[in-house]
XYZ file of C-alpha atoms in Angstrom:
724
model
C -0.280 0.042 0.067
C 1.003 3.979 -1.014
C 0.072 6.343 0.159
C 1.328 10.367 -0.236
C -0.058 13.695 1.444
C -1.991 15.805 -0.954
C 0.078 18.633 -2.442
C -1.774 21.310 -0.842
C -0.210 24.519 0.934
C -1.327 24.121 5.345
C -2.135 27.915 5.782
C 0.591 30.390 7.978
C -1.681 31.756 10.091
C -0.258 31.813 13.197
C 3.594 30.410 12.151
C 5.989 31.834 13.165
C 7.706 33.280 9.329
C 10.229 35.450 10.680
C 11.848 33.065 12.109
C 13.710 29.554 10.135
C 12.866 25.832 10.978
C 15.301 24.945 13.549
C 14.370 28.005 15.005
C 11.164 28.077 15.151
C 10.817 23.674 15.939
C 13.186 24.570 18.779
C 11.606 27.406 20.240
C 7.616 25.439 20.090
C 10.182 22.649 21.359
C 8.548 20.424 17.845
C 5.238 22.271 18.290
C 4.386 20.743 21.494
C 3.715 24.179 23.147
C 0.063 26.093 22.985
C -1.181 22.296 22.863
C -3.813 21.252 24.884
C -3.744 18.286 26.811
C -3.786 15.676 29.680
C -7.549 15.578 29.810
C -9.713 14.481 32.954
C -13.394 14.189 32.334
C -15.887 14.323 35.052
C -18.553 11.388 35.538
C -21.065 13.345 34.654
C -20.235 14.107 32.442
C -20.422 18.446 33.252
C -16.530 18.767 32.354
C -13.015 18.967 31.351
C -10.296 18.834 32.250
C -6.854 19.734 30.231
C -3.784 21.509 30.413
C -2.603 24.802 28.356
C 0.565 26.622 27.602
C -1.391 30.795 26.420
C 0.638 30.469 22.897
C 2.701 27.931 20.707
C 6.172 29.197 22.404
C 5.145 29.914 26.220
C 6.226 26.807 28.210
C 3.879 27.314 31.520
C 0.866 25.348 31.520
C -2.144 26.055 32.601
C -5.017 24.228 34.053
C -8.481 24.746 32.480
C -11.628 23.938 32.790
C -14.451 23.493 29.371
C -17.896 23.580 30.946
C -20.285 21.480 28.981
C -23.181 22.593 31.139
C -27.116 23.215 29.169
C -25.356 22.186 25.313
C -22.719 25.266 25.774
C -18.888 24.587 25.907
C -17.359 27.456 27.698
C -13.802 27.267 28.535
C -12.322 28.640 31.819
C -9.264 29.068 33.338
C -8.880 26.631 36.559
C -5.054 27.646 37.736
C -2.959 30.704 36.552
C 0.789 29.362 37.538
C 1.323 33.425 37.233
C -0.513 34.415 39.740
C 0.172 31.672 42.362
C 3.529 32.281 41.887
C 3.159 35.138 42.043
C 5.326 36.285 39.199
C 8.202 34.128 40.952
C 10.421 31.645 38.892
C 10.117 27.914 39.253
C 11.948 26.343 41.354
C 11.714 22.088 41.128
C 13.950 20.296 43.108
C 16.421 17.909 41.662
C 13.386 14.473 42.312
C 11.034 16.911 40.311
C 13.867 17.787 38.106
C 14.462 13.424 37.441
C 10.294 13.000 36.979
C 10.377 14.437 33.972
C 13.283 13.685 32.259
C 11.787 10.396 32.845
C 9.255 10.910 32.020
C 10.603 13.097 28.895
C 8.493 16.503 30.089
C 10.067 19.456 28.362
C 7.601 21.918 29.594
C 7.018 23.870 32.356
C 4.134 25.474 35.231
C 1.758 23.012 35.554
C 2.935 20.445 33.785
C 0.824 17.245 35.461
C -2.039 17.660 37.728
C -4.389 14.248 39.501
C -8.500 15.008 40.668
C -11.033 13.340 42.858
C -13.620 11.139 41.347
C -16.632 13.214 40.525
C -13.514 15.624 39.250
C -14.381 18.521 41.625
C -10.827 19.133 42.840
C -7.297 19.592 41.373
C -4.413 18.623 42.921
C -0.250 18.856 41.663
C 2.567 20.733 42.619
C 4.469 24.153 40.406
C 7.582 24.753 42.042
C 8.002 21.917 45.348
C 3.974 23.758 47.081
C 1.098 22.051 46.855
C -1.988 23.807 44.772
C -5.441 22.928 44.862
C -8.153 23.918 42.200
C -12.210 23.392 43.389
C -12.723 23.218 39.569
C -17.059 24.112 40.357
C -15.629 27.099 41.728
C -12.405 28.502 39.548
C -10.592 28.705 42.242
C -6.878 28.142 43.597
C -4.749 27.689 46.480
C -1.417 26.523 47.388
C -1.298 24.230 51.216
C 0.447 24.924 53.306
C 2.026 21.220 53.497
C 6.499 20.513 53.301
C 8.009 20.828 50.705
C 9.777 20.605 47.410
C 5.730 17.944 47.157
C 5.986 15.643 43.928
C 2.926 14.114 42.071
C 0.031 15.296 44.699
C -3.042 13.062 44.223
C -6.377 13.470 45.855
C -9.036 11.103 47.165
C -11.707 9.910 45.339
C -14.160 12.042 47.968
C -11.879 14.945 47.240
C -11.361 15.029 52.074
C -7.963 14.410 51.571
C -4.471 14.898 49.353
C -1.243 12.533 49.447
C 2.529 13.610 48.489
C 5.504 13.037 48.421
C 8.264 15.295 49.708
C 11.254 14.615 51.339
C 11.463 11.356 50.289
C 7.660 10.469 52.283
C 3.850 9.623 51.448
C 2.310 12.054 54.006
C -1.593 13.648 53.530
C -3.729 16.236 54.729
C -6.700 17.819 54.155
C -8.139 19.432 51.706
C -7.862 22.049 53.561
C -4.207 22.592 54.212
C -4.585 20.351 58.149
C -4.112 17.698 59.433
C -0.896 17.303 57.443
C 0.886 13.898 58.074
C 3.550 11.439 57.312
C 1.566 8.040 57.264
C 4.739 6.331 55.743
C 9.037 7.118 56.166
C 12.148 5.935 56.078
C 14.112 6.034 59.664
C 16.677 7.683 60.354
C 18.801 4.526 59.273
C 17.179 4.288 55.703
C 16.889 8.215 54.576
C 19.766 8.175 52.179
C 18.269 5.611 50.148
C 14.577 4.211 50.879
C 10.980 6.505 49.155
C 7.924 5.770 49.965
C 5.385 7.033 47.253
C 8.156 7.279 44.343
C 8.751 4.738 41.055
C 12.147 3.772 41.341
C 14.284 4.905 38.087
C 13.419 1.546 35.611
C 9.809 1.445 36.170
C 9.464 5.478 35.725
C 12.180 5.271 32.357
C 10.638 1.757 30.553
C 7.650 0.633 32.788
C 6.028 3.542 32.048
C 4.746 2.996 35.627
C 5.705 6.577 36.573
C 2.835 6.607 39.795
C 4.062 4.908 43.672
C 0.423 4.758 45.213
C -2.914 4.454 44.654
C -6.021 5.568 46.752
C -8.558 3.011 47.869
C -12.147 3.864 46.598
C -13.613 4.149 50.028
C -10.327 7.336 50.406
C -9.000 5.578 53.901
C -5.602 3.793 53.268
C -3.274 3.519 50.203
C -1.371 1.104 48.268
C 2.610 2.783 49.230
C 5.739 1.529 47.357
C 8.590 1.283 48.861
C 11.784 1.458 47.164
C 15.231 0.678 48.583
C 18.155 2.179 46.180
C 20.817 0.655 48.694
C 21.281 -3.199 45.912
C 21.444 -1.077 43.565
C 25.394 0.783 42.349
C 25.940 3.942 42.137
C 27.663 5.983 39.048
C 28.587 9.385 39.331
C 27.000 12.504 36.355
C 30.248 15.085 36.146
C 29.114 18.618 34.937
C 32.779 19.409 33.522
C 31.950 22.305 32.632
C 32.084 23.311 35.756
C 34.354 21.572 37.878
C 33.180 23.567 40.960
C 30.284 21.126 41.851
C 30.912 18.012 43.043
C 28.685 14.737 40.932
C 25.519 13.196 40.702
C 24.939 10.242 42.517
C 22.985 8.244 40.747
C 21.039 4.827 41.009
C 21.777 3.716 38.191
C 20.863 -0.702 37.390
C 22.791 -1.628 34.230
C 22.365 -4.740 32.577
C 22.600 -7.847 35.512
C 23.516 -5.834 38.451
C 21.446 -5.665 41.212
C 18.119 -4.393 40.688
C 16.450 -1.067 43.838
C 14.219 -3.403 46.614
C 10.236 -2.240 45.811
C 7.978 -3.964 47.713
C 4.361 -2.241 48.493
C 2.036 -1.732 51.572
C -1.525 -1.259 52.906
C -0.715 1.883 54.441
C -4.444 3.738 56.500
C -4.606 6.961 56.895
C -3.797 6.578 60.935
C 0.345 5.026 59.678
C -0.954 1.832 60.241
C 0.934 -0.127 57.385
C 0.630 -4.234 55.962
C 2.784 -5.201 53.695
C 1.005 -7.411 50.249
C 3.004 -10.508 50.753
C 4.223 -12.151 47.043
C 7.406 -13.970 45.607
C 9.010 -11.296 45.346
C 12.418 -13.043 44.618
C 11.066 -14.696 42.049
C 8.791 -11.966 40.300
C 10.938 -9.219 41.553
C 8.898 -5.891 39.186
C 5.691 -4.666 40.097
C 4.522 -3.269 36.507
C 1.386 -2.179 36.925
C -0.698 -1.508 39.938
C -5.141 -1.357 39.666
C -7.702 -0.168 42.516
C -10.945 0.108 42.281
C -14.210 -0.119 43.312
C -14.936 -3.119 40.123
C -11.936 -5.412 42.904
C -9.643 -6.056 45.387
C -6.927 -4.333 44.840
C -4.996 -5.688 41.624
C -1.473 -6.141 40.947
C 1.039 -7.470 38.011
C 4.492 -8.737 39.048
C 7.275 -9.364 35.973
C 9.163 -12.135 37.030
C 13.557 -10.463 36.242
C 14.218 -12.104 33.053
C 9.753 -11.231 31.459
C 8.930 -14.148 30.350
C 6.452 -14.534 33.466
C 4.034 -12.865 35.384
C 1.419 -12.911 37.932
C -2.322 -10.787 37.962
C -2.876 -10.805 41.257
C -5.909 -10.273 43.869
C -5.235 -8.140 46.365
C -6.207 -8.446 50.199
C -5.413 -4.935 51.603
C -6.980 -5.862 55.157
C -4.197 -8.715 55.353
C -1.583 -7.808 52.932
C -2.633 -11.967 51.082
C -2.844 -12.550 47.558
C -4.221 -14.703 45.178
C -3.212 -15.517 42.210
C -5.383 -14.592 38.585
C -4.289 -14.793 36.102
C -0.313 -15.979 35.200
C 1.115 -15.443 31.574
C 4.588 -16.808 30.510
C 6.352 -16.302 26.685
C 9.562 -16.946 25.353
C 9.889 -13.591 24.248
C 9.436 -11.925 26.524
C 5.895 -9.691 28.250
C 4.904 -6.675 26.805
C 3.062 -3.778 29.231
C 0.642 -2.328 28.144
C -1.288 1.017 29.016
C -4.466 0.812 30.584
C -3.990 -3.209 31.432
C -4.291 -5.100 33.970
C -7.621 -3.558 35.166
C -11.447 -5.225 36.335
C -14.659 -4.526 34.689
C -17.905 -3.719 36.887
C -18.506 -7.052 37.408
C -16.061 -7.736 38.130
C -13.620 -10.122 35.250
C -10.097 -9.478 34.658
C -9.329 -6.997 31.773
C -6.084 -7.343 29.803
C -4.424 -7.017 26.620
C -2.724 -10.681 25.694
C -0.092 -12.120 22.778
C -2.312 -14.993 21.068
C -3.319 -16.270 18.387
C 0.014 -14.840 16.392
C -2.246 -11.503 18.188
C -3.225 -8.820 19.801
C -5.654 -9.364 21.453
C -8.142 -7.612 24.734
C -9.159 -10.561 26.823
C -12.353 -10.090 29.135
C -12.154 -12.298 31.690
C -10.640 -15.742 30.065
C -12.671 -14.813 26.134
C -10.541 -12.575 24.035
C -13.119 -9.933 22.025
C -10.558 -9.209 19.355
C -8.585 -10.722 16.741
C -6.042 -11.041 14.507
C -8.223 -8.115 12.124
C -7.181 -5.939 15.500
C -3.828 -4.865 17.081
C -4.507 -4.196 20.204
C -2.576 -1.483 22.339
C -3.620 0.648 24.684
C -7.110 -0.089 27.169
C -8.062 3.958 27.346
C -11.710 3.018 29.958
C -13.433 0.283 30.601
C -17.587 0.459 32.225
C -20.007 -2.316 32.019
C -21.314 -2.519 28.082
C -17.729 -2.081 26.208
C -14.218 -1.426 26.361
C -13.234 1.638 25.311
C -8.992 0.870 23.199
C -6.473 1.662 20.995
C -5.039 -0.466 18.319
C -3.844 -0.323 14.881
C -5.117 -2.344 12.179
C -3.288 -6.703 13.153
C -1.720 -9.159 11.172
C -5.053 -10.766 10.055
C -6.418 -7.695 9.034
C -7.837 -7.648 4.926
C -6.983 -4.110 3.728
C -3.824 -2.869 6.221
C -4.097 1.025 7.020
C -0.505 2.020 6.785
C 0.169 4.557 10.555
C -2.790 4.409 11.299
C -3.985 3.943 14.907
C -7.751 4.207 15.422
C -10.642 4.581 19.023
C -12.388 1.724 19.386
C -15.425 0.603 20.965
C -15.873 -3.339 22.374
C -17.805 -5.853 23.933
C -19.157 -8.757 23.159
C -21.468 -7.545 20.370
C -18.802 -6.500 18.753
C -16.149 -3.857 17.237
C -17.096 -0.790 16.708
C -14.399 2.125 15.652
C -15.087 5.812 16.306
C -12.412 7.692 15.155
C -12.981 8.221 10.849
C -10.410 9.662 9.123
C -7.235 7.661 8.278
C -4.911 9.191 11.428
C -3.217 8.081 14.598
C -6.272 8.905 16.869
C -6.039 8.547 21.587
C -9.343 9.315 23.284
C -10.302 10.088 26.701
C -13.998 8.636 28.095
C -16.111 9.876 31.452
C -19.201 8.643 31.710
C -20.748 9.360 27.988
C -18.477 11.758 27.329
C -14.935 10.812 25.091
C -12.733 13.270 24.501
C -10.752 12.364 20.603
C -7.902 13.636 19.615
C -6.496 13.082 16.310
C -3.182 13.239 14.118
C -3.939 13.296 10.656
C -0.947 13.778 7.481
C -3.261 16.695 5.874
C -3.046 19.115 9.052
C -0.699 20.136 11.508
C -1.408 18.734 14.833
C -3.851 16.712 16.833
C -7.243 17.967 16.801
C -9.462 18.217 20.079
C -12.966 16.546 19.421
C -15.743 16.629 22.723
C -18.166 13.996 21.682
C -21.285 13.311 23.288
C -22.794 9.806 22.010
C -20.348 9.446 19.799
C -21.841 13.174 19.088
C -19.376 16.331 18.219
C -20.043 18.757 20.771
C -16.923 20.861 21.631
C -13.707 21.026 19.685
C -10.810 21.952 22.748
C -8.737 24.904 20.284
C -4.709 24.522 19.960
C -2.525 27.335 20.559
C 0.397 25.904 19.104
C 1.952 27.466 15.567
C 1.499 25.976 12.817
C 4.338 25.040 10.478
C 6.843 27.088 8.410
C 6.531 23.905 5.914
C 4.646 21.014 5.262
C 5.811 17.532 4.348
C 5.134 16.181 0.675
C 5.645 12.565 2.287
C 4.876 8.881 0.782
C 3.728 6.193 3.158
C 4.782 2.961 0.880
C 6.028 -0.632 2.703
C 9.728 -1.520 1.038
C 11.912 -4.612 0.390
C 11.293 -8.689 0.692
C 10.024 -8.929 4.490
C 7.134 -5.427 3.329
C 9.211 -3.030 6.118
C 6.283 -0.061 6.877
C 8.143 2.796 5.892
C 7.976 7.355 4.966
C 9.082 8.166 1.808
C 9.904 12.595 1.472
C 11.423 13.904 -1.255
C 12.400 17.955 -1.186
C 9.632 20.507 -1.964
C 10.002 21.387 -5.996
C 11.964 18.313 -6.118
C 12.468 18.134 -10.750
C 12.642 14.024 -11.629
C 15.176 15.846 -14.375
C 17.244 16.745 -11.701
C 17.958 13.159 -11.027
C 18.491 10.626 -8.057
C 18.765 12.591 -4.735
C 21.192 11.984 -1.655
C 19.590 9.322 1.194
C 19.375 10.822 4.945
C 18.260 6.966 6.493
C 16.073 9.019 9.919
C 15.166 6.124 11.970
C 14.589 5.209 15.198
C 13.673 1.564 14.482
C 13.713 -0.178 18.063
C 11.150 -1.359 20.730
C 8.540 0.994 21.794
C 9.066 4.012 18.876
C 6.629 3.484 16.105
C 8.121 6.495 13.671
C 5.520 5.346 10.026
C 2.640 6.802 11.285
C -0.264 8.525 9.425
C 0.475 12.378 11.139
C 2.047 14.950 9.792
C 4.280 15.930 12.908
C 6.229 13.196 13.113
C 7.475 14.102 9.364
C 8.150 17.826 10.081
C 12.141 17.861 10.311
C 12.316 14.981 8.320
C 11.454 17.124 5.223
C 13.430 19.850 6.539
C 16.637 17.501 5.942
C 15.319 16.338 2.607
C 14.430 20.068 1.882
C 18.609 20.627 1.891
C 18.996 18.515 -0.753
C 18.097 14.495 0.264
C 15.529 11.825 -0.093
C 14.682 10.850 3.500
C 13.371 7.810 3.669
C 11.666 5.977 8.108
C 11.715 1.989 8.034
C 10.100 0.780 11.517
C 11.705 -2.759 10.411
C 11.145 -6.165 13.021
C 10.969 -4.479 16.942
C 8.720 -1.879 15.827
C 5.379 -1.637 17.751
C 2.316 -1.432 15.903
C 2.508 -4.863 13.283
C 2.410 -8.045 14.996
C 3.731 -9.393 18.329
C 5.510 -11.690 16.282
C 7.828 -8.078 14.370
C 8.761 -6.895 17.598
C 9.473 -9.850 19.082
C 12.159 -10.679 15.527
C 14.061 -8.744 17.459
C 14.656 -11.335 20.640
C 18.486 -12.508 22.054
C 20.169 -9.975 18.941
C 19.357 -6.298 18.389
C 21.833 -6.229 15.226
C 18.160 -7.743 12.896
C 17.219 -4.157 12.768
C 20.511 -2.546 10.992
C 19.543 -5.734 7.955
C 15.228 -4.822 7.980
C 17.079 -0.415 7.070
C 19.333 -1.791 4.282
C 16.354 -4.529 2.718
C 14.434 -1.253 2.890
C 16.571 1.417 1.216
C 17.295 -1.028 -1.638
C 13.342 -2.238 -2.198
C 12.724 1.340 -1.992
C 15.501 2.362 -5.044
C 13.913 0.315 -7.684
C 10.744 2.830 -7.778
C 11.593 6.315 -5.491
C 15.196 7.974 -7.011
C 18.011 7.700 -4.482
C 21.578 7.518 -4.534
C 22.695 4.407 -2.859
C 26.461 5.678 -3.715
C 25.203 8.111 -1.357
C 23.347 7.385 2.425
C 24.066 8.007 5.488
C 22.283 7.532 8.736
C 20.976 9.739 11.614
C 19.775 8.981 14.902
C 18.805 9.339 18.480
C 19.410 6.956 21.403
C 18.429 3.676 19.668
C 18.286 5.518 16.331
C 21.650 6.414 17.666
C 23.314 3.269 18.162
C 21.673 1.752 15.115
C 23.224 5.246 12.807
C 26.266 3.859 14.493
C 25.868 0.005 14.027
C 25.445 1.225 9.796
C 28.764 2.570 9.515
C 30.680 0.187 10.967
C 29.438 -2.786 10.192
C 28.076 -1.684 6.590
C 29.983 0.256 5.051
C 28.919 -1.128 1.987
C 25.412 0.495 2.571
C 26.708 3.107 4.538
C 29.118 6.267 3.529
C 28.126 8.250 7.546
C 26.395 8.625 10.111
C 25.187 11.114 13.533
C 25.111 9.494 16.512
C 22.886 10.746 18.468
C 22.904 9.786 22.470
C 23.716 5.972 20.544
C 23.802 2.567 23.188
C 27.000 1.219 22.799
C 28.402 -0.895 24.900
C 25.241 -2.942 25.537
C 26.146 -3.658 29.240
C 26.234 0.114 30.803
C 22.253 0.122 29.712
C 19.621 -1.254 32.111
C 18.790 -4.062 33.507
C 14.386 -4.178 32.647
C 15.364 -2.728 28.462
C 18.511 -4.670 27.844
C 17.508 -7.809 29.853
C 14.358 -7.956 27.614
C 15.951 -8.409 24.905
C 19.595 -9.891 24.973
C 18.823 -11.707 28.369
C 21.537 -11.706 31.409
C 24.894 -10.323 30.212
C 26.707 -13.130 32.990
C 24.585 -16.115 31.084
C 24.428 -14.680 27.992
C 27.171 -13.106 26.709
C 27.768 -13.354 23.043
C 23.934 -11.691 22.936
C 26.049 -8.477 24.575
C 29.086 -9.116 21.782
C 27.057 -9.508 18.796
C 25.347 -6.612 20.112
C 26.652 -3.859 21.067
C 29.505 -1.415 19.030
C 32.223 -1.513 21.667
C 33.489 -4.852 23.311
C 36.875 -4.957 25.854
C 38.468 -5.337 22.307
C 37.517 -2.901 21.271
C 35.390 -2.191 18.002
C 33.784 -5.290 16.498
C 34.746 -5.308 13.332
C 37.761 -3.403 13.305
C 39.093 -4.047 10.090
C 35.951 -2.955 7.999
C 35.701 0.645 5.630
C 35.930 3.766 7.347
C 32.381 6.189 7.220
C 32.701 9.336 8.744
C 30.318 9.288 12.129
C 29.906 12.183 13.999
C 28.936 11.113 17.846
C 26.402 13.578 20.282
C 25.941 13.326 24.103
C 24.509 14.629 26.455
C 26.916 15.154 29.692
C 23.754 15.389 32.015
C 22.385 12.119 30.587
C 21.204 10.099 32.993
C 19.803 7.454 31.088
C 21.796 6.830 27.768
C 25.760 7.697 29.921
C 28.509 9.170 28.053
C 29.943 6.345 28.676
C 28.771 4.581 25.987
C 30.005 7.671 23.013
C 33.412 7.758 25.416
C 34.279 3.819 24.353
C 32.638 4.291 20.905
C 35.498 7.169 20.520
C 38.120 5.501 22.126
C 37.914 2.689 20.626
C 37.521 4.330 17.114
C 40.845 5.750 18.393
C 42.197 2.937 18.748
C 41.607 1.501 15.565
C 42.852 4.732 13.753
C 39.645 5.650 12.331
C 39.068 9.623 11.608
C 35.695 11.105 13.649
C 33.322 13.652 15.356
C 32.743 14.244 19.494
C 29.845 17.239 19.994
C 30.185 17.322 23.638
C 26.905 18.609 25.143
C 27.592 20.502 28.254
C 24.757 20.291 31.346
C 22.191 18.818 28.208
C 20.946 15.287 28.648
C 18.881 12.885 27.017
C 16.082 15.122 25.721
C 17.757 18.918 24.562
C 15.053 21.341 24.743
C 17.066 23.639 25.519
C 17.055 25.864 22.488
C 20.119 26.892 20.544
C 21.504 23.537 21.633
C 18.043 22.153 19.602
C 18.523 24.346 16.678
C 22.163 24.447 16.018
C 22.005 20.650 15.966
C 19.709 20.446 13.381
C 22.646 22.507 11.565
C 25.655 21.283 13.182
C 24.501 17.682 10.736
C 23.580 19.167 8.391
C 26.952 20.847 7.686
C 28.455 17.313 8.656
C 26.175 15.058 6.340
C 26.746 17.311 2.980
C 30.740 17.385 4.110
C 30.526 13.444 4.533
C 28.986 12.610 1.237
C 30.907 14.958 -0.715
C 27.856 18.736 -1.358
C 27.356 21.489 -1.663
């Protein structure tokens, strides 16, 4: 299947024409500022709460309410950081900065919030202080509690707010009175133990950002206790400021010890009861769910992630009973919104069964091979709302599309209709549908009541100054999903173009999507004179479980698929295979460096941004999922790594130019990866360039840094490929 974007010009209202694309892209944080997000729907359908900044260049999020009463839709500000802080600058604690790094949050102001069950009270942290907003009245105020405050969450009845401060789980009245610690580390534990926070790998790899959960009756909580004492300490220094002490990071690298994670039921009186399960066999606390529909539900994983237990918790005794057990020869994926209970008490989960990824309702799958289920969005008595793409058994797969479906025992109904990428939030009869398509920039937010649109939520995001001309197709013998972008106004008589492969190419990140904004940077590179190719090979999500798990034990297969896609596309597109480069960040950086080291016959230059080079240096939950324990599978690590104790793999291959870029403050892919690769290249006599970024983490939110990174990459690629 091949899909092309229409050759229409996008209106430029709200865009900054005087800025270059790299500067506009950086200033708007990839055109995300000003877009509404983080939606919560009141169960009575009276209002929708969300976060949005004031403009496409304003980083400071405000809390908004969309009132839906009496058939009218009216927006109003529920909390404004400027007013609440009296115009003073926001100050973030080290723990809050770490939380935002794990969630890749580059905004400021109100970046997240939580509400009570009725969505009448919202709580959020701002500059380390606790604030509560009465959503009906439209008032917000600071509550006088110890700080710095992290992750405040109201109780379902709205009478209390729990939060974390100083490593302790604390609770205060919604009026700010009777503040107290419910669970706190003692003097001996103070340096390594926290209550109510997610550990590093839970936040970074399991997408579990929380560490405590209220009971539906608001009388107690489930609280995670994390002890980092067993975890090795790494040190992140700032060479640009030698007067500053290095920062200690508890980093569980592959094959080393993880944090000790326990779970407690904690009453409002401070009485604690530990939740019991076989933590030696199932050390990973992956998911926690507590609703009115059943007992507290936890999902725990074995360290090799090939087995998992779904456990129901007795909150009075802490005892658990097994509800379901899963096993997989490769690994078990974790999914948003899964597991949970249906109102009738059935277990709702996503599972890989019969070669497909299905929604299971109790022991019965409600979907088949026509859908590849990605997330559970909401569950009611009569239906589940899910996110899914076309499955391996679909008659007509829609390349790059992700839709919202309503599923029950009678069948499947698609809620989103436009070809594109969709997500949703639902409560009662209100659904907030967020839709991105190829023919318009950004996302459109529609508010539906019983399936009919009753309102939209405006976006203040800037419109980019360019329009991607992208062709979605499949390439190579494996029919790899691809996107091809040519320069704006390209004349075929000009002949073939130098090629820039622009992948992520690894697990958990799909790049080939039917949404315009994901191709903006690629189109800008195309307009510099390249044919840009994005290929989602084996290991990337969205196609089938077998496709994702084909990289088990050997991550180099991702490079094989880039070569396969490139050669297949060259039969249909004007690609100059004598001038091929690759650029990427994180896994894409690893793939780019591997391209010129392993396949210099195909790739002639590479930009490797924050590359993972020695896979033993990456974290346990991610790396062991694909390659196993390095102490028992050393060859898998050696084969997939770019460096080893002996230096470069395949040191005899021809030299190709490489630019290595790495943030010195990166605590996810530490700069040791880049330094080890550079040392190995130097030892092998291979010229290369290294660009260290002082003070930059795995994200690059700094405007000038982000802008100049694009310009420097183009300069390097043109020099390396001999282009003017």
